[in-house]
mmCIF file of C-alpha atoms and ligand atoms in Angstrom:
data_model
loop_
_atom_site.group_PDB
_atom_site.id
_atom_site.type_symbol
_atom_site.label_atom_id
_atom_site.label_comp_id
_atom_site.label_asym_id
_atom_site.label_seq_id
_atom_site.Cartn_x
_atom_site.Cartn_y
_atom_site.Cartn_z
ATOM 1 C CA MET A 1 -161.873 -28.670 64.411
ATOM 2 C CA LYS A 2 -160.238 -28.805 60.786
ATOM 3 C CA ILE A 3 -162.004 -29.751 57.876
ATOM 4 C CA THR A 4 -159.811 -32.170 56.712
ATOM 5 C CA GLU A 5 -160.070 -34.040 59.666
ATOM 6 C CA LEU A 6 -164.230 -33.660 59.930
ATOM 7 C CA ILE A 7 -164.460 -35.050 56.007
ATOM 8 C CA GLN A 8 -162.076 -37.823 56.724
ATOM 9 C CA SER A 9 -164.736 -39.520 59.226
ATOM 10 C CA SER A 10 -166.930 -41.704 58.492
ATOM 11 C CA ASN A 11 -169.946 -39.354 59.081
ATOM 12 C CA PRO A 12 -171.358 -37.624 56.134
ATOM 13 C CA SER A 13 -170.687 -34.223 56.128
ATOM 14 C CA LEU A 14 -173.419 -31.589 55.295
ATOM 15 C CA SER A 15 -172.136 -27.790 55.363
ATOM 16 C CA PHE A 16 -173.727 -24.545 54.798
ATOM 17 C CA GLU A 17 -172.452 -21.251 53.598
ATOM 18 C CA VAL A 18 -173.561 -17.464 54.991
ATOM 19 C CA PHE A 19 -172.456 -14.501 53.613
ATOM 20 C CA PRO A 20 -171.866 -11.075 55.427
ATOM 21 C CA PRO A 21 -174.468 -8.377 55.077
ATOM 22 C CA LYS A 22 -173.913 -4.968 53.131
ATOM 23 C CA SER A 23 -174.039 -2.899 55.814
ATOM 24 C CA SER A 24 -174.263 -2.924 59.633
ATOM 25 C CA ASP A 25 -178.541 -2.415 59.475
ATOM 26 C CA SER A 26 -178.760 -5.836 58.465
ATOM 27 C CA TYR A 27 -175.835 -7.179 60.628
ATOM 28 C CA GLU A 28 -178.211 -8.745 63.536
ATOM 29 C CA THR A 29 -180.805 -10.433 60.775
ATOM 30 C CA THR A 30 -177.781 -12.068 59.189
ATOM 31 C CA CYS A 31 -176.572 -13.455 62.637
ATOM 32 C CA ALA A 32 -179.732 -14.497 63.498
ATOM 33 C CA ALA A 33 -180.127 -16.517 60.458
ATOM 34 C CA ALA A 34 -176.506 -18.071 61.033
ATOM 35 C CA ARG A 35 -177.554 -18.621 64.355
ATOM 36 C CA GLU A 36 -180.884 -20.612 63.133
ATOM 37 C CA ILE A 37 -178.676 -22.744 60.425
ATOM 38 C CA ALA A 38 -176.175 -23.306 63.050
ATOM 39 C CA ARG A 39 -178.792 -24.905 65.356
ATOM 40 C CA LEU A 40 -179.219 -27.687 62.509
ATOM 41 C CA SER A 41 -175.676 -29.061 63.674
ATOM 42 C CA PRO A 42 -174.193 -28.897 60.138
ATOM 43 C CA SER A 43 -170.543 -30.298 59.641
ATOM 44 C CA PHE A 44 -169.179 -26.833 59.275
ATOM 45 C CA MET A 45 -170.399 -23.097 58.232
ATOM 46 C CA SER A 46 -168.433 -21.431 55.739
ATOM 47 C CA ILE A 47 -168.836 -17.192 55.681
ATOM 48 C CA THR A 48 -168.189 -15.520 52.643
ATOM 49 C CA TYR A 49 -165.764 -12.587 52.460
ATOM 50 C CA GLY A 50 -167.009 -9.623 50.548
ATOM 51 C CA ALA A 51 -168.840 -11.826 47.858
ATOM 52 C CA GLY A 52 -172.244 -11.681 46.408
ATOM 53 C CA GLY A 53 -172.118 -7.527 47.628
ATOM 54 C CA GLY A 54 -171.457 -8.333 51.707
ATOM 55 C CA THR A 55 -168.506 -6.868 53.179
ATOM 56 C CA SER A 56 -165.803 -8.323 54.283
ATOM 57 C CA ASP A 57 -165.572 -6.470 57.920
ATOM 58 C CA TYR A 58 -167.881 -9.158 59.211
ATOM 59 C CA THR A 59 -166.886 -12.453 58.243
ATOM 60 C CA VAL A 60 -164.774 -12.715 61.796
ATOM 61 C CA SER A 61 -167.689 -11.667 63.742
ATOM 62 C CA ILE A 62 -170.150 -13.772 62.272
ATOM 63 C CA ALA A 63 -167.760 -16.605 62.105
ATOM 64 C CA ALA A 64 -167.232 -16.538 65.991
ATOM 65 C CA GLN A 65 -170.819 -16.121 66.521
ATOM 66 C CA ILE A 66 -171.174 -19.404 65.059
ATOM 67 C CA GLN A 67 -168.529 -21.017 66.888
ATOM 68 C CA GLN A 68 -170.571 -20.348 70.371
ATOM 69 C CA HIS A 69 -172.887 -23.141 68.754
ATOM 70 C CA HIS A 70 -170.045 -25.300 68.674
ATOM 71 C CA ILE A 71 -169.841 -25.624 65.080
ATOM 72 C CA PRO A 72 -166.652 -25.308 63.511
ATOM 73 C CA THR A 73 -166.623 -22.408 60.700
ATOM 74 C CA LEU A 74 -164.467 -21.795 57.568
ATOM 75 C CA ALA A 75 -163.861 -18.150 56.896
ATOM 76 C CA HIS A 76 -163.271 -16.802 53.332
ATOM 77 C CA LEU A 77 -160.323 -14.622 52.752
ATOM 78 C CA SER A 78 -159.693 -13.346 49.410
ATOM 79 C CA CYS A 79 -156.404 -11.332 48.537
ATOM 80 C CA ILE A 80 -157.277 -9.512 45.011
ATOM 81 C CA ASN A 81 -156.628 -5.985 46.485
ATOM 82 C CA ALA A 82 -154.655 -6.997 49.591
ATOM 83 C CA SER A 83 -151.551 -6.350 50.871
ATOM 84 C CA ARG A 84 -149.243 -8.853 52.658
ATOM 85 C CA GLU A 85 -150.010 -6.830 56.315
ATOM 86 C CA ASN A 86 -153.895 -6.676 55.416
ATOM 87 C CA ILE A 87 -153.787 -10.897 54.914
ATOM 88 C CA THR A 88 -151.703 -10.902 58.471
ATOM 89 C CA HIS A 89 -154.218 -8.851 59.844
ATOM 90 C CA GLN A 90 -156.835 -10.969 59.099
ATOM 91 C CA LEU A 91 -154.821 -13.921 60.057
ATOM 92 C CA ASP A 92 -154.361 -12.325 63.435
ATOM 93 C CA LEU A 93 -158.136 -11.774 63.800
ATOM 94 C CA MET A 94 -158.971 -15.169 62.882
ATOM 95 C CA ARG A 95 -156.719 -16.559 65.130
ATOM 96 C CA GLN A 96 -157.543 -14.869 67.810
ATOM 97 C CA ALA A 97 -161.287 -15.692 67.104
ATOM 98 C CA GLY A 98 -160.518 -19.509 67.110
ATOM 99 C CA ILE A 99 -160.931 -20.248 63.640
ATOM 100 C CA LYS A 100 -159.116 -22.986 62.531
ATOM 101 C CA ASN A 101 -159.942 -22.971 58.511
ATOM 102 C CA VAL A 102 -159.540 -20.646 55.932
ATOM 103 C CA LEU A 103 -160.729 -20.487 52.160
ATOM 104 C CA ALA A 104 -158.120 -18.709 50.339
ATOM 105 C CA LEU A 105 -159.357 -17.222 47.561
ATOM 106 C CA ARG A 106 -158.259 -14.950 44.636
ATOM 107 C CA GLY A 107 -161.513 -12.943 44.614
ATOM 108 C CA ASP A 108 -162.854 -10.729 41.971
ATOM 109 C CA ALA A 109 -161.935 -7.126 40.905
ATOM 110 C CA VAL A 110 -165.486 -5.158 41.579
ATOM 111 C CA LEU A 111 -164.222 -1.908 40.164
ATOM 112 C CA PRO A 112 -160.984 -0.434 38.909
ATOM 113 C CA CYS A 113 -159.285 -0.259 42.209
ATOM 114 C CA LYS A 114 -156.823 2.237 43.389
ATOM 115 C CA LYS A 115 -154.834 -0.476 45.240
ATOM 116 C CA THR A 116 -154.770 -3.544 42.821
ATOM 117 C CA HIS A 117 -151.279 -2.564 41.569
ATOM 118 C CA GLN A 118 -149.999 -2.806 45.167
ATOM 119 C CA SER A 119 -151.056 -6.137 45.990
ATOM 120 C CA ARG A 120 -148.492 -8.841 45.975
ATOM 121 C CA TYR A 121 -151.022 -11.446 45.016
ATOM 122 C CA ARG A 122 -152.300 -12.334 41.674
ATOM 123 C CA TYR A 123 -153.540 -16.095 42.342
ATOM 124 C CA ALA A 124 -155.140 -17.711 45.153
ATOM 125 C CA SER A 125 -152.016 -19.994 45.257
ATOM 126 C CA GLN A 126 -149.816 -16.961 46.241
ATOM 127 C CA LEU A 127 -152.255 -16.329 49.395
ATOM 128 C CA MET A 128 -152.136 -20.189 50.217
ATOM 129 C CA GLU A 129 -147.962 -20.064 50.652
ATOM 130 C CA THR A 130 -148.639 -16.882 52.815
ATOM 131 C CA ILE A 131 -151.147 -18.960 55.042
ATOM 132 C CA ARG A 132 -149.264 -22.030 55.155
ATOM 133 C CA ALA A 133 -145.971 -19.667 56.379
ATOM 134 C CA TYR A 134 -148.490 -18.116 58.839
ATOM 135 C CA GLY A 135 -149.320 -21.604 60.366
ATOM 136 C CA GLY A 136 -151.748 -22.931 62.334
ATOM 137 C CA PHE A 137 -154.596 -22.857 59.755
ATOM 138 C CA CYS A 138 -156.370 -26.145 57.698
ATOM 139 C CA VAL A 139 -156.368 -24.347 54.121
ATOM 140 C CA GLY A 140 -158.942 -24.696 51.423
ATOM 141 C CA GLY A 141 -159.656 -23.599 48.142
ATOM 142 C CA ALA A 142 -162.150 -22.853 45.134
ATOM 143 C CA CYS A 143 -162.273 -24.849 42.229
ATOM 144 C CA TYR A 144 -164.520 -24.611 39.179
ATOM 145 C CA PRO A 145 -165.984 -28.067 37.416
ATOM 146 C CA GLU A 146 -166.886 -26.115 34.225
ATOM 147 C CA MET A 147 -163.958 -24.323 34.320
ATOM 148 C CA HIS A 148 -163.060 -20.543 35.543
ATOM 149 C CA THR A 149 -164.408 -18.001 33.388
ATOM 150 C CA GLU A 150 -161.233 -16.402 32.820
ATOM 151 C CA SER A 151 -159.600 -19.808 31.913
ATOM 152 C CA ARG A 152 -158.557 -21.081 28.413
ATOM 153 C CA ASN A 153 -158.992 -24.306 28.649
ATOM 154 C CA GLN A 154 -159.694 -26.641 31.235
ATOM 155 C CA ALA A 155 -156.265 -28.523 31.529
ATOM 156 C CA GLU A 156 -154.652 -25.194 32.394
ATOM 157 C CA ASP A 157 -157.520 -24.480 35.449
ATOM 158 C CA ILE A 158 -156.529 -27.878 36.742
ATOM 159 C CA MET A 159 -152.890 -27.315 36.300
ATOM 160 C CA HIS A 160 -153.626 -24.445 38.585
ATOM 161 C CA LEU A 161 -155.425 -26.278 41.141
ATOM 162 C CA LYS A 162 -152.079 -28.766 41.273
ATOM 163 C CA GLU A 163 -150.594 -25.568 42.045
ATOM 164 C CA LYS A 164 -153.008 -24.932 44.986
ATOM 165 C CA GLN A 165 -152.573 -28.089 46.197
ATOM 166 C CA ASP A 166 -148.547 -27.882 46.458
ATOM 167 C CA ALA A 167 -148.888 -24.355 48.103
ATOM 168 C CA GLY A 168 -150.794 -26.591 51.147
ATOM 169 C CA CYS A 169 -154.314 -26.353 49.845
ATOM 170 C CA GLY A 170 -156.071 -29.292 52.015
ATOM 171 C CA PHE A 171 -159.318 -29.264 50.139
ATOM 172 C CA LEU A 172 -161.228 -28.130 47.657
ATOM 173 C CA ILE A 173 -165.215 -26.480 47.428
ATOM 174 C CA THR A 174 -166.498 -26.452 43.981
ATOM 175 C CA GLN A 175 -168.561 -23.682 42.314
ATOM 176 C CA MET A 176 -172.205 -24.585 42.472
ATOM 177 C CA VAL A 177 -173.118 -27.898 39.687
ATOM 178 C CA PHE A 178 -176.708 -28.629 38.927
ATOM 179 C CA ASP A 179 -175.338 -31.637 36.982
ATOM 180 C CA ASN A 180 -173.649 -34.170 39.191
ATOM 181 C CA HIS A 181 -172.065 -35.711 35.831
ATOM 182 C CA VAL A 182 -170.204 -32.434 35.589
ATOM 183 C CA TYR A 183 -168.737 -33.005 38.924
ATOM 184 C CA TYR A 184 -168.030 -36.544 38.628
ATOM 185 C CA ASN A 185 -166.002 -36.380 35.350
ATOM 186 C CA PHE A 186 -164.364 -33.280 36.720
ATOM 187 C CA LEU A 187 -163.215 -35.518 39.618
ATOM 188 C CA CYS A 188 -161.763 -37.979 37.218
ATOM 189 C CA LYS A 189 -159.753 -35.365 35.409
ATOM 190 C CA LEU A 190 -158.880 -33.829 38.785
ATOM 191 C CA ARG A 191 -157.106 -37.192 39.798
ATOM 192 C CA ASP A 192 -155.949 -38.115 36.452
ATOM 193 C CA ALA A 193 -153.789 -34.732 36.901
ATOM 194 C CA GLY A 194 -152.658 -35.486 40.383
ATOM 195 C CA VAL A 195 -154.964 -33.656 42.492
ATOM 196 C CA HIS A 196 -155.571 -36.044 44.811
ATOM 197 C CA ILE A 197 -157.055 -33.770 48.051
ATOM 198 C CA PRO A 198 -161.247 -33.892 48.809
ATOM 199 C CA VAL A 199 -162.994 -32.356 46.802
ATOM 200 C CA ILE A 200 -166.522 -30.866 48.184
ATOM 201 C CA PRO A 201 -169.129 -30.579 45.669
ATOM 202 C CA GLY A 202 -171.384 -27.462 45.890
ATOM 203 C CA ILE A 203 -174.910 -27.675 45.589
ATOM 204 C CA MET A 204 -177.178 -24.392 45.268
ATOM 205 C CA PRO A 205 -180.647 -24.626 45.896
ATOM 206 C CA VAL A 206 -182.333 -22.299 43.568
ATOM 207 C CA ILE A 207 -185.748 -20.750 44.962
ATOM 208 C CA ASN A 208 -186.800 -18.028 42.767
ATOM 209 C CA ALA A 209 -186.770 -17.733 39.218
ATOM 210 C CA THR A 210 -184.727 -14.382 39.233
ATOM 211 C CA GLN A 211 -181.724 -15.972 40.801
ATOM 212 C CA ILE A 212 -181.031 -17.933 37.772
ATOM 213 C CA GLN A 213 -179.842 -15.082 35.636
ATOM 214 C CA ARG A 214 -177.095 -13.808 37.814
ATOM 215 C CA ILE A 215 -175.815 -17.007 39.112
ATOM 216 C CA THR A 216 -175.211 -18.320 35.754
ATOM 217 C CA THR A 217 -173.823 -14.940 34.924
ATOM 218 C CA LEU A 218 -171.297 -15.052 37.757
ATOM 219 C CA SER A 219 -170.415 -18.191 38.206
ATOM 220 C CA GLY A 220 -170.449 -20.114 34.718
ATOM 221 C CA ALA A 221 -172.344 -22.892 35.333
ATOM 222 C CA THR A 222 -174.775 -24.325 33.480
ATOM 223 C CA LEU A 223 -178.472 -25.110 34.155
ATOM 224 C CA PRO A 224 -179.269 -28.743 32.483
ATOM 225 C CA GLN A 225 -182.660 -28.499 30.639
ATOM 226 C CA ARG A 226 -184.502 -30.564 33.087
ATOM 227 C CA PHE A 227 -184.035 -27.883 35.738
ATOM 228 C CA ARG A 228 -184.807 -25.313 33.023
ATOM 229 C CA TYR A 229 -188.183 -26.890 32.543
ATOM 230 C CA ILE A 230 -188.817 -26.689 36.457
ATOM 231 C CA VAL A 231 -188.200 -22.951 36.174
ATOM 232 C CA ASP A 232 -190.173 -22.879 33.028
ATOM 233 C CA ARG A 233 -193.199 -24.275 34.664
ATOM 234 C CA PHE A 234 -192.764 -22.863 38.553
ATOM 235 C CA GLY A 235 -190.852 -20.049 38.128
ATOM 236 C CA ASN A 236 -193.876 -17.612 38.510
ATOM 237 C CA ASP A 237 -195.077 -18.973 41.954
ATOM 238 C CA ALA A 238 -192.663 -18.318 45.062
ATOM 239 C CA GLU A 239 -193.452 -21.214 46.673
ATOM 240 C CA ALA A 240 -193.903 -23.929 43.934
ATOM 241 C CA MET A 241 -190.554 -22.693 42.890
ATOM 242 C CA LYS A 242 -189.008 -22.839 46.184
ATOM 243 C CA GLN A 243 -190.772 -26.639 46.921
ATOM 244 C CA ALA A 244 -189.249 -27.519 43.248
ATOM 245 C CA GLY A 245 -185.728 -26.133 43.862
ATOM 246 C CA ILE A 246 -185.445 -27.434 47.319
ATOM 247 C CA ALA A 247 -186.390 -30.789 45.823
ATOM 248 C CA TYR A 248 -183.999 -31.007 43.000
ATOM 249 C CA ALA A 249 -181.156 -29.957 45.273
ATOM 250 C CA THR A 250 -182.126 -32.738 47.395
ATOM 251 C CA GLU A 251 -182.078 -34.982 44.629
ATOM 252 C CA GLN A 252 -178.648 -34.377 43.616
ATOM 253 C CA ILE A 253 -177.506 -34.551 47.084
ATOM 254 C CA VAL A 254 -178.882 -38.035 47.503
ATOM 255 C CA ASP A 255 -177.068 -38.443 44.010
ATOM 256 C CA LEU A 256 -173.876 -37.668 45.590
ATOM 257 C CA LEU A 257 -174.067 -39.584 48.839
ATOM 258 C CA ALA A 258 -175.237 -42.592 46.700
ATOM 259 C CA ASN A 259 -172.357 -42.093 44.502
ATOM 260 C CA GLY A 260 -169.520 -42.283 47.553
ATOM 261 C CA ALA A 261 -169.549 -38.193 48.388
ATOM 262 C CA THR A 262 -168.552 -37.908 52.143
ATOM 263 C CA ALA A 263 -169.226 -33.856 51.914
ATOM 264 C CA VAL A 264 -171.547 -31.502 50.328
ATOM 265 C CA HIS A 265 -171.245 -28.023 50.981
ATOM 266 C CA ILE A 266 -174.750 -26.051 50.486
ATOM 267 C CA TYR A 267 -174.987 -22.865 49.357
ATOM 268 C CA SER A 268 -177.878 -21.489 51.403
ATOM 269 C CA MET A 269 -177.621 -17.782 50.745
ATOM 270 C CA ASN A 270 -178.563 -17.082 54.808
ATOM 271 C CA ASN A 271 -181.791 -18.713 54.060
ATOM 272 C CA ALA A 272 -182.391 -21.052 57.386
ATOM 273 C CA SER A 273 -185.718 -22.374 56.166
ATOM 274 C CA VAL A 274 -184.420 -23.837 53.206
ATOM 275 C CA ALA A 275 -181.284 -25.377 55.027
ATOM 276 C CA ALA A 276 -183.800 -26.595 57.292
ATOM 277 C CA LYS A 277 -185.861 -28.263 54.620
ATOM 278 C CA ILE A 278 -182.699 -29.809 53.082
ATOM 279 C CA CYS A 279 -181.658 -31.263 56.630
ATOM 280 C CA GLU A 280 -185.326 -32.744 57.074
ATOM 281 C CA ASN A 281 -185.603 -34.349 53.644
ATOM 282 C CA LEU A 282 -182.291 -36.061 54.556
ATOM 283 C CA SER A 283 -182.567 -36.822 57.984
ATOM 284 C CA GLU A 284 -182.940 -40.485 57.189
ATOM 285 C CA ILE A 285 -180.311 -40.929 54.819
ATOM 286 C CA LEU A 286 -177.811 -38.949 56.892
ATOM 287 C CA ARG A 287 -178.878 -40.964 59.692
ATOM 288 C CA TYR A 288 -178.136 -44.392 57.865
ATOM 289 C CA GLN A 289 -175.045 -43.294 56.658
ATOM 290 C CA ARG A 290 -173.674 -42.394 60.000
ATOM 291 C CA GLY A 291 -174.466 -46.024 60.994
ATOM 292 C CA VAL A 292 -177.892 -46.055 62.683
ATOM 293 C CA VAL A 293 -179.592 -48.772 61.219
ATOM 294 C CA HIS A 294 -183.288 -49.214 61.488
ATOM 295 C CA GLU A 295 -184.556 -52.779 61.224
ATOM 296 C CA ASN A 296 -187.138 -53.340 58.311
HETATM 297 P P1 FAD B 301 -157.648 -18.604 41.226
HETATM 298 O O1 FAD B 301 -157.136 -19.811 41.808
HETATM 299 O O2 FAD B 301 -156.489 -17.412 41.333
HETATM 300 O O3 FAD B 301 -157.828 -18.629 39.867
HETATM 301 C C1 FAD B 301 -158.097 -17.564 39.408
HETATM 302 C C2 FAD B 301 -157.819 -17.841 37.509
HETATM 303 O O4 FAD B 301 -156.518 -17.972 37.254
HETATM 304 C C3 FAD B 301 -158.364 -19.193 36.924
HETATM 305 O O5 FAD B 301 -158.536 -19.189 35.919
HETATM 306 C C4 FAD B 301 -156.623 -19.790 37.175
HETATM 307 O O6 FAD B 301 -156.960 -20.765 36.568
HETATM 308 C C5 FAD B 301 -155.894 -18.875 36.831
HETATM 309 N N1 FAD B 301 -154.498 -19.138 37.574
HETATM 310 C C6 FAD B 301 -154.296 -19.675 38.865
HETATM 311 N N2 FAD B 301 -153.567 -19.751 39.306
HETATM 312 C C7 FAD B 301 -152.566 -19.285 37.764
HETATM 313 C C8 FAD B 301 -151.228 -19.057 37.345
HETATM 314 N N3 FAD B 301 -150.196 -19.178 38.412
HETATM 315 N N4 FAD B 301 -151.145 -18.494 36.194
HETATM 316 C C9 FAD B 301 -151.718 -17.977 35.608
HETATM 317 N N5 FAD B 301 -153.222 -18.424 36.013
HETATM 318 C C10 FAD B 301 -153.721 -19.013 36.985
HETATM 319 N N6 FAD B 301 -165.402 -14.426 46.059
HETATM 320 C C11 FAD B 301 -165.157 -13.254 46.805
HETATM 321 O O7 FAD B 301 -164.874 -12.178 46.568
HETATM 322 N N7 FAD B 301 -165.269 -13.863 48.179
HETATM 323 C C12 FAD B 301 -165.976 -15.147 48.632
HETATM 324 O O8 FAD B 301 -165.941 -15.379 50.313
HETATM 325 C C13 FAD B 301 -165.972 -15.954 47.828
HETATM 326 N N8 FAD B 301 -166.059 -17.511 47.932
HETATM 327 C C14 FAD B 301 -165.859 -18.539 46.942
HETATM 328 C C15 FAD B 301 -166.313 -19.753 47.412
HETATM 329 C C16 FAD B 301 -166.222 -20.858 46.361
HETATM 330 C C17 FAD B 301 -166.184 -22.001 46.937
HETATM 331 C C18 FAD B 301 -166.166 -20.339 45.114
HETATM 332 C C19 FAD B 301 -165.846 -21.380 43.809
HETATM 333 C C20 FAD B 301 -166.022 -19.262 44.604
HETATM 334 C C21 FAD B 301 -166.021 -18.406 45.265
HETATM 335 N N9 FAD B 301 -165.653 -16.422 45.289
HETATM 336 C C22 FAD B 301 -165.527 -15.588 46.103
HETATM 337 C C23 FAD B 301 -165.585 -16.247 44.072
HETATM 338 C C24 FAD B 301 -163.982 -16.420 43.674
HETATM 339 O O9 FAD B 301 -162.874 -15.288 44.365
HETATM 340 C C25 FAD B 301 -163.599 -16.007 42.257
HETATM 341 O O10 FAD B 301 -164.219 -17.449 41.301
HETATM 342 C C26 FAD B 301 -162.423 -15.501 41.361
HETATM 343 O O11 FAD B 301 -162.618 -15.170 40.260
HETATM 344 C C27 FAD B 301 -161.501 -16.527 41.234
HETATM 345 O O12 FAD B 301 -161.000 -17.172 42.762
HETATM 346 P P2 FAD B 301 -159.731 -18.164 42.945
HETATM 347 O O13 FAD B 301 -159.617 -18.517 44.296
HETATM 348 O O14 FAD B 301 -160.691 -19.482 42.074
HETATM 349 O O15 FAD B 301 -158.585 -17.828 41.953
#
């Protein structure tokens, strides 16, 4: 099913992200985690493409496994070092695997790469145009409520999001946000700028203190003081930090749903137990939002 159709339905959408392993040694472990998350019946699952150290080779095969559980998938695809032929090949593989949704990204240059100068792609919107010309996919893109780290200012960043919309992007998923007001303000600015496609907030349950430095450096997301106090107090104890991180993420999701969000994407980092706990925490809220009412 196409994600644009899914998130238009009256049911609230909760989705999870998984990333492929670095090597074939951990392939089975990753697939097992993805299957466990799929059993929670999320609205869809996204599978990253070479991000976070994972290799891009497994994105389609992991998506195919998830789809066996009748969960729609969103396959990420980045273009920074790709030729038109590479992209067409990936799209062929996705089509053969029955994948209907692609998150079209520029990606980041990890090392000086021999192939960079050959790539015809500089920006994600160009990849979106290729995918639109290829046909048959529902295309999404990334956005940054606190601005992309390379952007000079937010107005310019948002202008480029409008270009994504014009290039056929049907929805956006945000970089992780730890303060919902950042998302609400961003949404207002997007609407003012004529970006009217759905914008799915991305929520990251931070479950250990060591993740934090890396997350904020890579994503450009800022941590509110309220969250920093939680890390200061509980960061030394794995179980306490996990519980506090899940509680914080749950509270953010409840607030988003209460304020009209119909879809939330969770950066679950292949952690099925975290995904399960969040689903458990939200079970009654989601049941109520789906219109199944228990009398008082
Ligand atoms: P773009 O939209 O191309 O934007 C990059 C920068 O260029 C921005 O500053 C933008 O304002 C600017 N820009 C855009 N168009 C123009 C233009 N026409 N002229 C001048 N400037 C322009 N990375 C991976 O490698 N694999 C993944 O699976 C992955 N998944 C992600 C999922 C989400 C939800 C998010 C938020 C990020 C993900 N990333 C992933 C990271 C992403 O690839 C990086 O953040 C990358 O730096 C930017 O990608 P983009 O698609 O947003 O690029």
